[in-house]
Amino acid sequence: MFKLVIVEDEDNIRHSLECYIPWEQLGFRVVGTFSDGTDALAYLKENPCDAVLTDLLMSRMSGLELIRNLYELQIQTKVVILSGHSDFAYAQQAIKYNVAHYLVKPVDEDELINVFKSLRDQLVEQQEERDAAQSQTRDLKQILQKSFFRDLLSGHVTSENELNVYINLLGQDNIQNTCPLYAYEVRAIGDLSGVESDGLSAEDIIQQHLAAQSDGCHNFLLEGRGNHWRIIFV
């Protein structure tokens, strides 16, 4: 469910937008409603949201000022403007600040629903792309980690600078180059039959066990063959 903030100074319109649009069916949950851009901005600075539906002309801070601040602060959110003004100058500003949609009051409910269906599809696609990128990063990090420890154990990491580069890439800055390193080979750990059907690999079970027993040490599990693994402790 994607998070939505509504910013509208007219109480009856704000209430109608919050209560009479089937947000949950559209994949959104209203997490905040505000009558002014100032309060909305303060909220958005502390609470990341996926989408903002905002009026333009409001007291204290207008909708344009709100989206300008969001743009300049690099707060990533999809903005939909709902305004009683169709002036081209407003539309130009909206384009400048990467507004997703510009709707003119009175807006047809079906039009508003279709806009947020489109927005939901965009957000889903972006989330899938982020998930894929994160998965790829994790895979690459695991490959790098295994390569690093193989090189380290075989004596191929020969300089402090090279060692620090590896440590930084692995996100293990808390490991000092003076820390002792221990390598263990583990063979035939119990009966691992049925492990895969439970959704966990043998490596997962070993990693969980190591985490429970590490007592402040950092451990890295290298792949093995069959029931044979090499484990690094730092």
mmCIF file of C-alpha atoms in Angstrom:
data_model
loop_
_atom_site.group_PDB
_atom_site.id
_atom_site.type_symbol
_atom_site.label_atom_id
_atom_site.label_comp_id
_atom_site.label_asym_id
_atom_site.label_seq_id
_atom_site.Cartn_x
_atom_site.Cartn_y
_atom_site.Cartn_z
ATOM 1 C CA MET A 1 0.000 0.000 0.000
ATOM 2 C CA PHE A 2 1.452 3.345 -1.059
ATOM 3 C CA LYS A 3 1.315 6.343 1.293
ATOM 4 C CA LEU A 4 -0.653 9.443 0.261
ATOM 5 C CA VAL A 5 -0.830 12.958 1.745
ATOM 6 C CA ILE A 6 -3.715 15.315 0.895
ATOM 7 C CA VAL A 7 -3.236 19.094 1.111
ATOM 8 C CA GLU A 8 -6.399 21.178 0.645
ATOM 9 C CA ASP A 9 -7.520 24.322 2.490
ATOM 10 C CA GLU A 10 -11.283 23.859 1.933
ATOM 11 C CA ASP A 11 -12.552 21.574 4.674
ATOM 12 C CA ASN A 12 -15.415 20.001 2.715
ATOM 13 C CA ILE A 13 -13.224 19.219 -0.309
ATOM 14 C CA ARG A 14 -10.440 17.819 1.904
ATOM 15 C CA HIS A 15 -12.935 15.631 3.756
ATOM 16 C CA SER A 16 -14.491 14.401 0.502
ATOM 17 C CA LEU A 17 -11.115 13.572 -1.008
ATOM 18 C CA GLU A 18 -10.101 11.642 2.083
ATOM 19 C CA CYS A 19 -13.338 9.757 2.681
ATOM 20 C CA TYR A 20 -15.116 9.261 -0.641
ATOM 21 C CA ILE A 21 -12.367 8.203 -3.002
ATOM 22 C CA PRO A 22 -11.676 4.414 -2.815
ATOM 23 C CA TRP A 23 -8.007 4.883 -2.024
ATOM 24 C CA GLU A 24 -7.371 1.373 -0.721
ATOM 25 C CA GLN A 25 -8.783 -0.151 -3.895
ATOM 26 C CA LEU A 26 -6.374 2.067 -5.811
ATOM 27 C CA GLY A 27 -3.426 0.872 -3.723
ATOM 28 C CA PHE A 28 -3.072 3.993 -1.534
ATOM 29 C CA ARG A 29 -3.476 4.757 2.155
ATOM 30 C CA VAL A 30 -4.081 8.337 3.307
ATOM 31 C CA VAL A 31 -1.513 8.943 6.061
ATOM 32 C CA GLY A 32 -2.034 12.684 6.516
ATOM 33 C CA THR A 33 -4.358 15.530 5.563
ATOM 34 C CA PHE A 34 -3.398 19.210 5.839
ATOM 35 C CA SER A 35 -5.044 22.555 5.173
ATOM 36 C CA ASP A 36 -1.764 24.329 4.479
ATOM 37 C CA GLY A 37 1.514 23.697 2.696
ATOM 38 C CA THR A 38 3.617 24.641 5.735
ATOM 39 C CA ASP A 39 2.233 21.836 7.893
ATOM 40 C CA ALA A 40 2.364 19.380 4.997
ATOM 41 C CA LEU A 41 6.025 20.161 4.301
ATOM 42 C CA ALA A 42 6.968 19.730 7.966
ATOM 43 C CA TYR A 43 5.282 16.318 7.920
ATOM 44 C CA LEU A 44 6.872 15.217 4.633
ATOM 45 C CA LYS A 45 10.355 16.138 5.850
ATOM 46 C CA GLU A 46 10.015 13.559 8.622
ATOM 47 C CA ASN A 47 7.701 11.029 6.993
ATOM 48 C CA PRO A 48 8.523 9.853 3.465
ATOM 49 C CA CYS A 49 5.407 9.382 1.338
ATOM 50 C CA ASP A 50 4.821 8.033 -2.133
ATOM 51 C CA ALA A 51 2.320 10.619 -3.361
ATOM 52 C CA VAL A 52 0.948 14.077 -2.564
ATOM 53 C CA LEU A 53 -2.383 15.464 -3.777
ATOM 54 C CA THR A 54 -2.345 19.228 -3.280
ATOM 55 C CA ASP A 55 -4.335 22.366 -4.008
ATOM 56 C CA LEU A 56 -2.442 25.418 -5.270
ATOM 57 C CA LEU A 57 -3.819 28.525 -3.568
ATOM 58 C CA MET A 58 -3.644 28.178 0.220
ATOM 59 C CA SER A 59 -2.744 30.410 3.153
ATOM 60 C CA ARG A 60 0.806 30.649 4.555
ATOM 61 C CA MET A 61 2.354 28.327 1.938
ATOM 62 C CA SER A 62 0.822 27.738 -1.479
ATOM 63 C CA GLY A 63 0.873 24.453 -3.315
ATOM 64 C CA LEU A 64 3.508 25.814 -5.695
ATOM 65 C CA GLU A 65 5.741 26.753 -2.768
ATOM 66 C CA LEU A 66 5.203 23.293 -1.325
ATOM 67 C CA ILE A 67 6.223 21.472 -4.486
ATOM 68 C CA ARG A 68 9.163 23.857 -4.984
ATOM 69 C CA ASN A 69 10.413 22.985 -1.489
ATOM 70 C CA LEU A 70 9.908 19.277 -2.130
ATOM 71 C CA TYR A 71 11.883 19.604 -5.361
ATOM 72 C CA GLU A 72 14.728 21.622 -3.832
ATOM 73 C CA LEU A 73 14.964 19.359 -0.777
ATOM 74 C CA GLN A 74 14.994 16.323 -3.114
ATOM 75 C CA ILE A 75 12.091 14.728 -1.254
ATOM 76 C CA GLN A 76 11.093 11.928 -3.607
ATOM 77 C CA THR A 77 7.310 11.830 -3.989
ATOM 78 C CA LYS A 78 4.810 11.879 -6.832
ATOM 79 C CA VAL A 79 2.823 15.143 -6.836
ATOM 80 C CA VAL A 80 -0.667 15.589 -8.260
ATOM 81 C CA ILE A 81 -2.036 19.156 -8.344
ATOM 82 C CA LEU A 82 -5.772 19.703 -7.948
ATOM 83 C CA SER A 83 -6.482 23.371 -8.641
ATOM 84 C CA GLY A 84 -9.279 25.738 -9.580
ATOM 85 C CA HIS A 85 -6.875 27.558 -11.896
ATOM 86 C CA SER A 86 -5.929 26.421 -15.390
ATOM 87 C CA ASP A 87 -3.499 29.308 -15.978
ATOM 88 C CA PHE A 88 -0.617 28.248 -18.249
ATOM 89 C CA ALA A 89 1.919 29.857 -15.878
ATOM 90 C CA TYR A 90 0.893 27.433 -13.135
ATOM 91 C CA ALA A 91 1.257 24.504 -15.522
ATOM 92 C CA GLN A 92 4.732 25.715 -16.502
ATOM 93 C CA GLN A 93 5.796 25.783 -12.855
ATOM 94 C CA ALA A 94 4.334 22.321 -12.343
ATOM 95 C CA ILE A 95 6.426 20.968 -15.229
ATOM 96 C CA LYS A 96 9.533 22.638 -13.808
ATOM 97 C CA TYR A 97 9.083 20.855 -10.491
ATOM 98 C CA ASN A 98 8.326 17.432 -12.035
ATOM 99 C CA VAL A 99 4.652 17.319 -11.053
ATOM 100 C CA ALA A 100 3.101 14.037 -12.178
ATOM 101 C CA HIS A 101 -0.393 15.359 -13.018
ATOM 102 C CA TYR A 102 -2.254 18.679 -13.081
ATOM 103 C CA LEU A 103 -6.021 18.433 -12.564
ATOM 104 C CA VAL A 104 -8.459 21.346 -12.741
ATOM 105 C CA LYS A 105 -11.437 21.662 -10.396
ATOM 106 C CA PRO A 106 -14.148 20.586 -10.510
ATOM 107 C CA VAL A 107 -12.518 17.298 -11.323
ATOM 108 C CA ASP A 108 -14.479 14.254 -12.402
ATOM 109 C CA GLU A 109 -14.126 11.412 -9.914
ATOM 110 C CA ASP A 110 -13.358 8.905 -12.650
ATOM 111 C CA GLU A 111 -10.599 11.164 -13.956
ATOM 112 C CA LEU A 112 -9.046 11.394 -10.488
ATOM 113 C CA ILE A 113 -9.279 7.623 -10.054
ATOM 114 C CA ASN A 114 -7.652 6.987 -13.449
ATOM 115 C CA VAL A 115 -4.815 9.383 -12.599
ATOM 116 C CA PHE A 116 -4.063 7.505 -9.383
ATOM 117 C CA LYS A 117 -4.327 4.130 -11.118
ATOM 118 C CA SER A 118 -1.638 5.335 -13.498
ATOM 119 C CA LEU A 119 0.393 6.677 -10.588
ATOM 120 C CA ARG A 120 0.108 3.351 -8.756
ATOM 121 C CA ASP A 121 1.357 1.482 -11.830
ATOM 122 C CA GLN A 122 4.357 3.815 -12.050
ATOM 123 C CA LEU A 123 5.136 3.335 -8.355
ATOM 124 C CA VAL A 124 4.847 -0.457 -8.644
ATOM 125 C CA GLU A 125 7.218 -0.465 -11.609
ATOM 126 C CA GLN A 126 9.722 1.738 -9.768
ATOM 127 C CA GLN A 127 9.536 -0.503 -6.688
ATOM 128 C CA GLU A 128 10.186 -3.588 -8.807
ATOM 129 C CA GLU A 129 13.177 -1.868 -10.408
ATOM 130 C CA ARG A 130 14.549 -0.910 -6.966
ATOM 131 C CA ASP A 131 14.051 -4.456 -5.671
ATOM 132 C CA ALA A 132 15.836 -5.885 -8.712
ATOM 133 C CA ALA A 133 18.726 -3.440 -8.289
ATOM 134 C CA GLN A 134 19.032 -4.240 -4.574
ATOM 135 C CA SER A 135 18.987 -7.966 -5.306
ATOM 136 C CA GLN A 136 21.698 -7.521 -7.921
ATOM 137 C CA THR A 137 23.759 -5.446 -5.481
ATOM 138 C CA ARG A 138 23.448 -8.149 -2.805
ATOM 139 C CA ASP A 139 24.511 -10.819 -5.287
ATOM 140 C CA LEU A 140 27.507 -8.791 -6.435
ATOM 141 C CA LYS A 141 28.473 -8.069 -2.842
ATOM 142 C CA GLN A 142 28.388 -11.778 -1.991
ATOM 143 C CA ILE A 143 30.572 -12.568 -5.016
ATOM 144 C CA LEU A 144 33.019 -9.819 -4.044
ATOM 145 C CA GLN A 145 33.059 -11.002 -0.432
ATOM 146 C CA LYS A 146 33.916 -14.563 -1.391
ATOM 147 C CA SER A 147 36.545 -13.412 -3.871
ATOM 148 C CA PHE A 148 38.099 -11.111 -1.265
ATOM 149 C CA PHE A 149 38.497 -13.788 1.395
ATOM 150 C CA ARG A 150 39.856 -16.295 -1.093
ATOM 151 C CA ASP A 151 42.449 -13.748 -2.199
ATOM 152 C CA LEU A 152 43.178 -12.836 1.414
ATOM 153 C CA LEU A 153 43.689 -16.440 2.508
ATOM 154 C CA SER A 154 45.840 -17.243 -0.507
ATOM 155 C CA GLY A 155 48.043 -14.190 0.041
ATOM 156 C CA HIS A 156 46.946 -12.283 -3.067
ATOM 157 C CA VAL A 157 45.919 -9.172 -1.086
ATOM 158 C CA THR A 158 49.358 -7.687 -0.639
ATOM 159 C CA SER A 159 48.871 -4.035 0.340
ATOM 160 C CA GLU A 160 47.044 -2.128 3.057
ATOM 161 C CA ASN A 161 45.458 0.098 0.411
ATOM 162 C CA GLU A 162 44.035 -2.909 -1.434
ATOM 163 C CA LEU A 163 42.738 -4.326 1.840
ATOM 164 C CA ASN A 164 40.985 -1.038 2.706
ATOM 165 C CA VAL A 165 39.373 -0.870 -0.738
ATOM 166 C CA TYR A 166 37.855 -4.319 -0.239
ATOM 167 C CA ILE A 167 36.671 -3.511 3.292
ATOM 168 C CA ASN A 168 34.972 -0.301 2.122
ATOM 169 C CA LEU A 169 33.281 -2.020 -0.817
ATOM 170 C CA LEU A 170 31.959 -4.708 1.499
ATOM 171 C CA GLY A 171 30.561 -2.079 3.898
ATOM 172 C CA GLN A 172 32.643 -3.455 6.773
ATOM 173 C CA ASP A 173 34.354 -0.210 7.797
ATOM 174 C CA ASN A 174 34.223 -1.283 11.449
ATOM 175 C CA ILE A 175 36.741 -4.043 10.708
ATOM 176 C CA GLN A 176 40.256 -2.790 11.324
ATOM 177 C CA ASN A 177 43.182 -4.074 9.305
ATOM 178 C CA THR A 178 44.783 -5.141 12.595
ATOM 179 C CA CYS A 179 41.924 -7.526 13.474
ATOM 180 C CA PRO A 180 42.902 -11.199 13.640
ATOM 181 C CA LEU A 181 41.386 -13.394 10.950
ATOM 182 C CA TYR A 182 40.502 -17.045 11.451
ATOM 183 C CA ALA A 183 39.460 -19.558 8.809
ATOM 184 C CA TYR A 184 37.617 -22.760 9.606
ATOM 185 C CA GLU A 185 36.554 -25.631 7.427
ATOM 186 C CA VAL A 186 33.330 -27.318 8.485
ATOM 187 C CA ARG A 187 32.295 -30.726 7.213
ATOM 188 C CA ALA A 188 29.107 -32.794 7.470
ATOM 189 C CA ILE A 189 27.030 -30.542 9.718
ATOM 190 C CA GLY A 190 24.204 -32.750 10.947
ATOM 191 C CA ASP A 191 21.370 -33.977 8.778
ATOM 192 C CA LEU A 192 20.394 -31.210 6.387
ATOM 193 C CA SER A 193 17.781 -33.223 4.527
ATOM 194 C CA GLY A 194 14.517 -31.366 4.088
ATOM 195 C CA VAL A 195 16.086 -27.981 4.735
ATOM 196 C CA GLU A 196 15.356 -26.642 1.263
ATOM 197 C CA SER A 197 11.672 -27.581 1.519
ATOM 198 C CA ASP A 198 11.414 -25.420 4.619
ATOM 199 C CA GLY A 199 12.526 -22.420 2.588
ATOM 200 C CA LEU A 200 16.023 -22.275 4.085
ATOM 201 C CA SER A 201 19.222 -23.481 2.511
ATOM 202 C CA ALA A 202 21.981 -25.193 4.443
ATOM 203 C CA GLU A 203 23.965 -21.956 4.169
ATOM 204 C CA ASP A 204 21.055 -20.016 5.718
ATOM 205 C CA ILE A 205 20.919 -22.347 8.721
ATOM 206 C CA ILE A 206 24.673 -22.168 9.253
ATOM 207 C CA GLN A 207 24.593 -18.378 8.940
ATOM 208 C CA GLN A 208 21.832 -18.147 11.558
ATOM 209 C CA HIS A 209 23.786 -20.397 13.882
ATOM 210 C CA LEU A 210 26.942 -18.340 13.397
ATOM 211 C CA ALA A 211 25.068 -15.107 14.111
ATOM 212 C CA ALA A 212 23.789 -16.555 17.409
ATOM 213 C CA GLN A 213 27.253 -17.774 18.405
ATOM 214 C CA SER A 214 29.427 -14.935 17.079
ATOM 215 C CA ASP A 215 29.728 -13.005 20.375
ATOM 216 C CA GLY A 216 30.649 -9.759 18.632
ATOM 217 C CA CYS A 217 32.759 -11.343 15.887
ATOM 218 C CA HIS A 218 32.095 -10.800 12.217
ATOM 219 C CA ASN A 219 31.703 -13.996 10.237
ATOM 220 C CA PHE A 220 31.463 -14.659 6.533
ATOM 221 C CA LEU A 221 30.326 -17.941 5.049
ATOM 222 C CA LEU A 222 32.043 -18.991 1.824
ATOM 223 C CA GLU A 223 30.316 -21.456 -0.465
ATOM 224 C CA GLY A 224 31.242 -25.090 -0.209
ATOM 225 C CA ARG A 225 30.643 -28.397 -1.847
ATOM 226 C CA GLY A 226 28.077 -30.737 -0.409
ATOM 227 C CA ASN A 227 28.288 -30.595 3.388
ATOM 228 C CA HIS A 228 31.618 -28.778 3.347
ATOM 229 C CA TRP A 229 31.967 -25.038 4.022
ATOM 230 C CA ARG A 230 34.718 -22.590 4.753
ATOM 231 C CA ILE A 231 33.923 -19.945 7.400
ATOM 232 C CA ILE A 232 35.892 -16.757 8.043
ATOM 233 C CA PHE A 233 35.871 -15.048 11.444
ATOM 234 C CA VAL A 234 37.200 -11.525 11.961
#
